[in-house]
Amino acid sequence: METTSIRVNEITRNWYIVYADVQILCRLASEFAQIISGKKKPLSTHHMDMGDFVVVIYAEQVKVTGNKERDKSYFRHSGYPGGITQINLRKVRQNFPKRIITNAVKGMLPHNRLGRKLLTHLKVYSGELHPHAAQRPQTITF
């Protein structure tokens, strides 16, 4: 039996659009990570960029469960002593709504060069308008 390996010129990429206003963040992020990394394809190869593109709209309206709106916090460090900045989910939603979905998906992708490249396949927008109409994205629901 032979092991089939897909070549770069045989990769087909699709565009999908998702409305995030009726979805729960953790379930949405895990589905995005699988689509972006290409694990939903029959000939998936873990060391190649063969995933599809995902356009997310209404990112500011994504739902979270429990008390995460108040308790979940995001950390940043400037590199200097005492340079920790901590902000909770409610303030991130007000100021940077795209970061909620981007950080959730980033944590589920590989933490290497390939993961950074795969993250560029995720396009997050806080409103309804997006510049990817020419790619004719297909609407998917989970």
Tab-separated table of C-alpha atoms in Angstrom:
chain	number	residue	atom	x	y	z
A	1	MET	CA	0.000	0.000	0.000
A	2	GLU	CA	1.311	3.431	-0.913
A	3	THR	CA	1.134	6.531	1.177
A	4	THR	CA	-0.232	9.384	-0.895
A	5	SER	CA	1.197	12.816	-0.378
A	6	ILE	CA	-0.402	15.861	-1.903
A	7	ARG	CA	1.679	18.334	-3.888
A	8	VAL	CA	1.533	22.108	-3.588
A	9	ASN	CA	-0.055	22.574	-7.027
A	10	GLU	CA	-2.846	20.089	-6.138
A	11	ILE	CA	-4.095	22.093	-3.143
A	12	THR	CA	-7.492	23.742	-3.578
A	13	ARG	CA	-8.511	26.498	-1.200
A	14	ASN	CA	-12.088	27.518	-0.523
A	15	TRP	CA	-13.425	30.659	1.133
A	16	TYR	CA	-16.030	30.437	3.880
A	17	ILE	CA	-17.985	33.138	5.670
A	18	VAL	CA	-19.322	32.730	9.215
A	19	TYR	CA	-21.699	34.908	11.204
A	20	ALA	CA	-20.243	34.987	14.718
A	21	ASP	CA	-23.238	36.665	16.375
A	22	VAL	CA	-25.056	33.390	17.097
A	23	GLN	CA	-22.038	31.239	17.994
A	24	ILE	CA	-20.158	30.376	21.184
A	25	LEU	CA	-16.505	31.416	21.102
A	26	CYS	CA	-14.780	28.152	22.050
A	27	ARG	CA	-16.750	25.967	19.636
A	28	LEU	CA	-16.305	28.513	16.881
A	29	ALA	CA	-12.547	28.788	17.414
A	30	SER	CA	-11.994	25.027	17.356
A	31	GLU	CA	-13.903	24.702	14.076
A	32	PHE	CA	-11.917	27.585	12.573
A	33	ALA	CA	-8.629	25.986	13.593
A	34	GLN	CA	-9.598	22.732	11.861
A	35	ILE	CA	-10.725	24.484	8.675
A	36	ILE	CA	-7.687	26.772	8.524
A	37	SER	CA	-5.216	23.942	9.104
A	38	GLY	CA	-6.886	21.706	6.493
A	39	LYS	CA	-7.842	18.883	8.843
A	40	LYS	CA	-11.359	18.734	7.401
A	41	LYS	CA	-9.972	17.703	3.991
A	42	PRO	CA	-9.600	14.035	3.037
A	43	LEU	CA	-5.915	14.355	2.063
A	44	SER	CA	-4.779	16.496	4.961
A	45	THR	CA	-1.055	16.853	5.515
A	46	HIS	CA	-0.012	18.272	8.858
A	47	HIS	CA	3.238	19.882	7.693
A	48	MET	CA	1.785	21.839	4.738
A	49	ASP	CA	-0.345	24.936	4.386
A	50	MET	CA	-3.414	23.407	2.752
A	51	GLY	CA	-6.238	25.010	4.702
A	52	ASP	CA	-9.133	27.138	3.573
A	53	PHE	CA	-9.834	30.806	4.254
A	54	VAL	CA	-12.425	31.859	6.831
A	55	VAL	CA	-14.095	35.287	6.915
A	56	VAL	CA	-15.773	36.087	10.236
A	57	ILE	CA	-18.268	38.926	10.489
A	58	TYR	CA	-20.041	40.362	13.549
A	59	ALA	CA	-17.050	39.487	15.728
A	60	GLU	CA	-18.102	41.906	18.481
A	61	GLN	CA	-21.292	39.894	19.096
A	62	VAL	CA	-19.698	36.486	19.730
A	63	LYS	CA	-21.094	34.757	22.807
A	64	VAL	CA	-19.201	33.313	25.766
A	65	THR	CA	-20.490	30.989	28.460
A	66	GLY	CA	-20.509	31.368	32.213
A	67	ASN	CA	-18.785	34.355	33.816
A	68	LYS	CA	-16.090	34.668	31.162
A	69	GLU	CA	-17.265	38.154	30.227
A	70	ARG	CA	-16.116	39.317	33.647
A	71	ASP	CA	-13.455	36.770	34.643
A	72	LYS	CA	-11.497	35.997	31.456
A	73	SER	CA	-8.451	38.224	31.124
A	74	TYR	CA	-5.811	38.848	28.495
A	75	PHE	CA	-2.168	39.440	29.471
A	76	ARG	CA	0.540	41.457	27.777
A	77	HIS	CA	4.080	42.137	28.912
A	78	SER	CA	6.239	44.989	27.669
A	79	GLY	CA	9.516	43.276	28.548
A	80	TYR	CA	10.348	45.700	31.344
A	81	PRO	CA	10.069	44.934	35.065
A	82	GLY	CA	6.492	45.464	36.191
A	83	GLY	CA	5.337	45.736	32.576
A	84	ILE	CA	2.342	43.393	32.818
A	85	THR	CA	-0.904	44.724	31.412
A	86	GLN	CA	-4.076	42.787	32.162
A	87	ILE	CA	-7.465	43.504	30.588
A	88	ASN	CA	-10.733	41.575	30.888
A	89	LEU	CA	-12.965	40.327	28.076
A	90	ARG	CA	-15.563	43.075	28.462
A	91	LYS	CA	-13.005	45.832	27.773
A	92	VAL	CA	-11.430	43.889	24.905
A	93	ARG	CA	-14.890	43.540	23.339
A	94	GLN	CA	-15.401	47.305	23.548
A	95	ASN	CA	-11.969	48.355	22.278
A	96	PHE	CA	-10.624	45.494	20.124
A	97	PRO	CA	-13.452	43.068	19.186
A	98	LYS	CA	-11.369	41.284	16.528
A	99	ARG	CA	-8.788	40.153	19.087
A	100	ILE	CA	-11.252	37.893	20.891
A	101	ILE	CA	-11.609	35.473	17.981
A	102	THR	CA	-8.054	35.912	16.715
A	103	ASN	CA	-6.482	35.027	20.085
A	104	ALA	CA	-8.779	32.041	20.561
A	105	VAL	CA	-7.883	30.577	17.154
A	106	LYS	CA	-4.190	31.425	17.543
A	107	GLY	CA	-4.029	29.307	20.688
A	108	MET	CA	-5.403	26.284	18.818
A	109	LEU	CA	-2.961	26.422	15.909
A	110	PRO	CA	0.630	25.119	15.984
A	111	HIS	CA	3.055	27.474	17.731
A	112	ASN	CA	5.631	27.668	14.945
A	113	ARG	CA	6.168	29.173	11.469
A	114	LEU	CA	3.317	27.181	9.987
A	115	GLY	CA	0.892	28.360	12.672
A	116	ARG	CA	1.767	31.988	12.017
A	117	LYS	CA	1.201	31.461	8.299
A	118	LEU	CA	-2.094	29.656	8.891
A	119	LEU	CA	-3.376	32.513	11.051
A	120	THR	CA	-3.293	34.766	7.982
A	121	HIS	CA	-6.125	32.622	6.555
A	122	LEU	CA	-8.455	34.004	9.235
A	123	LYS	CA	-10.105	37.318	8.342
A	124	VAL	CA	-12.084	38.865	11.215
A	125	TYR	CA	-14.374	41.902	10.862
A	126	SER	CA	-16.461	43.573	13.540
A	127	GLY	CA	-19.301	44.627	11.272
A	128	GLU	CA	-21.064	43.208	8.261
A	129	LEU	CA	-18.834	44.735	5.599
A	130	HIS	CA	-15.794	42.851	4.327
A	131	PRO	CA	-13.619	43.233	1.199
A	132	HIS	CA	-13.741	39.538	0.219
A	133	ALA	CA	-16.895	39.485	-1.909
A	134	ALA	CA	-14.831	38.823	-5.048
A	135	GLN	CA	-13.759	35.442	-3.640
A	136	ARG	CA	-17.450	34.425	-3.346
A	137	PRO	CA	-17.249	32.871	0.131
A	138	GLN	CA	-19.711	30.112	1.009
A	139	THR	CA	-21.773	30.518	4.170
A	140	ILE	CA	-21.276	27.744	6.704
A	141	THR	CA	-23.011	27.119	10.008
A	142	PHE	CA	-22.000	24.874	12.886
